[in-house]
Amino acid sequence: MTLVAGVDIGSTTAKCALIEDGRIVGKSLAPVGVELVKDAERALEQALAEARRDRGEVRVVTGTGYGRFKVTFGQFTVTEIGCHAKGAHFLFPGTRLVLDIGGQDTKAIKVDPNGEVVDFAMNDKCAAGTGRFLDVCAGALGYDVSEIGALSLGARHPVKVTNTCTVFAESEVTSYVARGKDPKDILAGLYGGIVSRSLSLMQRVGVEPEVTFTGGVSKNEGMVRTLERRLALRVNVSPLSQYVGAVGAALYGLERPTGAPA
Ligand code: ADP
């Protein structure tokens, strides 16, 4: 029995997944602060506590995410592109295209039948169309981001949100609120814009079923429905969608020559 850990230090959250015998046996998720090394340590400790396991039992720790070099106690680092491909393939083996929308970037990743990366496209120039963008716009509407997913579902007259810059979009949302627009219609407008930008990334690598949606934004039901409508496809979303990078990182650890215990 080999216990491996993946630690994903993203722009907003730290995630850890523990895998043993092809099963996820522990996980953790917490916001990141300024001390990323400590956040990474805590992510592993919390996942171990959930799994009731000791650190000495972990064979390999693999770091991923934008802060992967802060997983200083790990043996390897792998880019989040490879990890999302591998993690999505583990959860949905038929995956051919991964759309990952996290706190600060969006990636479209084409994968082969073995879960290896074939091609990818990403937008990391600014927060446009990412989790951070939705966090800010949810705030302007007076909601937490976890509440706005279901809210847009009954939208009848989506507004057009023209600004892609987070700061300008926030004031556009505020002005729609002041004009008495229904939050449902404002959210539907926001989701429509984000999905359009995501689709252009996906088209750059080629849209091919099955599509698996990963990252924190995939927890937003309104975003999932909008994406499905525009693709005219059902999209895979796991209850563990925010952990996919950490899951992929843990799986990479199984392919390495055995490292020293963490
Ligand atoms: P990163 O890896 O860059 O830190 P994540 O993949 O963890 O990013 O995604 C973080 C984003 O996910 C947040 O900015 C937020 O917009 C979104 N998010 C997190 N939880 C939820 C939720 N329950 N409902 C909707 N969106 C969510």
XYZ file of C-alpha atoms and ligand atoms in Angstrom:
289
model
C 0.000 0.000 0.000
C 1.477 3.328 -1.102
C 0.172 6.582 0.310
C 0.964 9.612 -1.863
C 0.062 13.290 -1.481
C -0.520 16.119 -3.938
C -0.388 19.702 -2.676
C -1.807 22.384 -4.977
C -0.972 25.945 -3.981
C -3.221 28.149 -6.098
C -3.715 31.890 -6.250
C -6.586 31.764 -3.744
C -6.672 28.333 -2.128
C -4.340 25.557 -0.958
C -5.566 22.040 -1.633
C -4.204 18.643 -0.685
C -5.294 15.170 -1.808
C -4.049 11.876 -0.355
C -4.307 8.777 -2.524
C -3.828 5.157 -1.571
C -4.609 2.127 -3.708
C -6.436 4.164 -6.318
C -8.676 5.852 -3.749
C -8.760 9.389 -2.398
C -8.420 8.809 1.344
C -8.025 12.410 2.560
C -8.248 15.992 1.349
C -8.100 19.570 2.576
C -8.939 23.025 1.253
C -8.145 26.404 2.820
C -7.550 29.964 1.620
C -3.914 30.938 1.040
C -2.349 33.776 2.981
C 1.046 35.397 2.597
C 3.116 32.539 4.008
C 2.727 29.936 1.301
C 5.186 27.455 2.818
C 3.057 27.345 5.983
C -0.144 27.087 3.915
C 1.341 24.100 2.099
C 2.370 22.422 5.367
C -1.092 23.035 6.819
C -2.806 21.634 3.715
C -0.901 18.351 4.106
C -1.456 18.189 7.881
C -5.211 18.786 7.533
C -5.585 16.113 4.848
C -3.606 13.677 7.037
C -5.858 14.501 9.993
C -8.959 13.814 7.863
C -7.484 10.482 6.763
C -6.207 9.698 10.300
C -2.735 9.039 8.948
C 0.762 10.124 9.963
C 3.176 12.152 7.911
C 5.786 9.396 8.067
C 3.429 7.121 6.124
C 3.428 9.412 3.055
C 5.761 7.983 0.422
C 5.865 10.912 -2.017
C 4.627 14.507 -1.861
C 4.240 16.318 -5.200
C 3.664 20.069 -5.372
C 1.674 21.841 -8.059
C -0.075 25.150 -8.724
C 1.303 28.607 -9.067
C 2.930 28.305 -5.623
C 4.284 24.786 -6.186
C 7.844 25.843 -5.342
C 6.607 26.648 -1.838
C 5.911 22.954 -1.247
C 9.468 22.803 0.011
C 8.942 19.538 1.885
C 7.850 17.722 -1.298
C 10.032 15.603 -3.559
C 8.724 16.812 -6.937
C 6.846 19.626 -8.609
C 4.648 19.316 -11.687
C 2.805 22.085 -13.566
C -0.898 22.400 -12.882
C -1.569 21.726 -16.575
C -0.247 18.170 -16.300
C -1.938 17.688 -12.934
C -5.390 18.830 -14.098
C -5.104 16.488 -17.102
C -4.131 13.529 -14.926
C -6.639 14.312 -12.172
C -9.521 14.771 -14.629
C -8.627 11.495 -16.374
C -8.621 9.717 -12.975
C -12.114 11.006 -12.095
C -13.564 10.777 -15.638
C -11.441 8.420 -17.792
C -13.221 9.521 -20.996
C -11.983 13.129 -20.624
C -10.521 14.650 -23.795
C -10.720 18.327 -22.890
C -10.338 19.955 -19.482
C -11.552 23.468 -18.744
C -9.968 24.680 -15.503
C -11.111 28.019 -14.111
C -9.392 28.897 -10.852
C -8.918 32.085 -8.892
C -6.685 33.832 -11.361
C -6.432 31.994 -14.645
C -8.331 29.887 -17.144
C -6.878 26.914 -18.996
C -8.138 24.660 -21.757
C -6.183 21.389 -21.828
C -6.508 18.727 -24.494
C -5.716 15.238 -23.185
C -5.131 11.869 -24.825
C -6.853 8.615 -23.796
C -4.114 8.066 -21.161
C -4.629 11.451 -19.540
C -1.436 12.944 -20.997
C -1.431 16.573 -22.180
C -1.656 16.971 -25.959
C -2.050 20.750 -26.118
C -3.205 23.632 -23.945
C -4.183 27.291 -24.084
C -4.376 29.647 -21.155
C -5.342 33.133 -20.148
C -3.274 34.377 -17.250
C -2.828 37.982 -18.286
C -5.442 39.329 -15.870
C -8.290 38.136 -13.678
C -10.910 38.621 -16.443
C -13.296 35.700 -16.454
C -11.775 33.935 -13.459
C -12.798 33.158 -9.904
C -11.452 36.460 -8.627
C -13.598 38.298 -11.190
C -16.686 36.422 -9.969
C -15.756 37.007 -6.294
C -15.653 40.770 -6.926
C -18.851 40.846 -9.000
C -20.695 38.693 -6.413
C -19.612 41.229 -3.766
C -20.969 44.095 -5.868
C -24.329 42.286 -5.920
C -24.229 41.746 -2.140
C -23.639 37.987 -2.288
C -20.875 35.549 -1.485
C -19.484 33.716 -4.514
C -20.839 30.420 -3.154
C -24.395 31.822 -3.402
C -24.402 33.113 -6.963
C -24.309 29.776 -8.806
C -27.943 28.807 -8.468
C -29.152 32.398 -8.477
C -28.825 32.975 -12.227
C -30.719 29.843 -13.227
C -34.059 31.575 -13.711
C -32.666 34.543 -15.677
C -34.980 35.746 -18.451
C -33.350 38.868 -19.802
C -29.546 38.611 -19.390
C -27.848 42.008 -19.472
C -24.724 42.609 -21.530
C -21.643 43.076 -19.353
C -19.184 44.738 -21.699
C -16.188 45.231 -19.412
C -13.728 42.372 -19.066
C -11.504 44.205 -16.582
C -12.481 43.235 -13.038
C -12.473 46.808 -11.730
C -14.632 48.163 -14.583
C -16.947 45.137 -14.534
C -17.519 45.689 -10.812
C -18.674 49.260 -11.449
C -20.788 48.100 -14.402
C -22.504 45.576 -12.102
C -23.020 48.296 -9.485
C -24.620 50.562 -12.082
C -26.982 47.776 -13.234
C -27.992 47.267 -9.578
C -28.640 51.010 -9.246
C -30.821 50.845 -12.366
C -32.920 48.120 -10.741
C -31.793 45.198 -12.908
C -32.521 41.742 -11.510
C -29.350 40.102 -10.066
C -30.290 36.926 -12.001
C -30.037 38.817 -15.299
C -26.775 40.514 -14.286
C -25.234 37.152 -13.343
C -26.447 35.536 -16.561
C -24.720 38.358 -18.441
C -21.497 37.806 -16.502
C -21.545 34.041 -17.068
C -22.254 34.507 -20.776
C -19.170 36.714 -21.144
C -16.903 34.376 -19.173
C -18.102 31.333 -21.094
C -17.515 33.100 -24.435
C -13.924 33.813 -23.446
C -13.457 30.243 -22.181
C -14.872 28.825 -25.420
C -12.352 30.715 -27.490
C -9.541 29.127 -25.425
C -11.176 25.701 -25.795
C -11.511 26.147 -29.549
C -7.815 26.928 -29.785
C -7.019 23.362 -28.690
C -10.154 21.798 -30.238
C -13.422 20.948 -28.533
C -13.919 17.227 -28.223
C -16.141 15.300 -25.795
C -15.851 14.399 -22.996
C -15.313 17.836 -21.487
C -14.426 17.981 -17.781
C -14.782 21.277 -15.917
C -12.332 21.716 -13.000
C -11.223 24.438 -10.567
C -13.272 26.353 -8.025
C -15.457 28.067 -10.626
C -16.843 24.691 -11.708
C -18.722 24.716 -8.366
C -20.861 27.503 -9.824
C -23.965 25.817 -11.218
C -24.876 28.804 -13.378
C -21.464 28.659 -15.057
C -21.810 24.902 -15.658
C -25.274 25.278 -17.228
C -24.143 28.207 -19.406
C -21.124 26.231 -20.616
C -23.281 23.183 -21.382
C -25.793 25.274 -23.302
C -23.113 26.933 -25.420
C -21.297 23.643 -26.105
C -24.548 21.708 -26.591
C -22.855 18.996 -24.510
C -23.094 17.591 -21.006
C -19.967 18.503 -19.051
C -18.360 16.341 -16.327
C -18.157 18.056 -12.938
C -16.999 16.075 -9.923
C -17.922 17.005 -6.347
C -14.106 17.056 -5.996
C -13.658 19.453 -8.939
C -11.645 21.964 -6.912
C -9.196 19.206 -5.892
C -8.438 17.920 -9.393
C -4.971 19.532 -9.548
C -4.043 18.069 -6.147
C -5.367 14.651 -7.179
C -3.291 14.735 -10.375
C -0.205 15.782 -8.409
C -0.659 12.876 -5.981
C -0.978 10.460 -8.934
C 2.276 11.778 -10.449
C 3.951 10.679 -7.230
C 3.031 7.067 -7.997
C 4.932 7.216 -11.301
C 8.174 8.459 -9.778
C 10.949 6.353 -8.421
C 10.060 6.043 -4.756
C 11.145 9.102 -2.802
C 12.131 9.275 0.806
C 9.236 9.534 3.243
C 8.066 13.158 3.548
P -6.757 28.601 -7.325
O -6.302 27.183 -7.568
O -6.252 29.581 -8.337
O -6.497 29.059 -5.922
P -9.453 27.528 -7.189
O -9.497 26.487 -8.261
O -9.335 27.073 -5.790
O -8.331 28.609 -7.537
O -10.756 28.440 -7.387
C -11.009 29.545 -6.574
C -12.277 30.217 -7.069
O -13.347 29.278 -7.050
C -12.720 31.358 -6.172
O -12.127 32.564 -6.591
C -14.237 31.347 -6.357
O -14.632 32.264 -7.366
C -14.575 29.946 -6.858
N -15.360 29.184 -5.879
C -14.897 28.557 -4.783
N -15.896 27.950 -4.107
C -17.031 28.220 -4.804
C -18.419 27.877 -4.623
N -18.834 27.140 -3.583
N -19.288 28.330 -5.552
C -18.883 29.053 -6.602
N -17.602 29.416 -6.829
C -16.687 28.994 -5.941
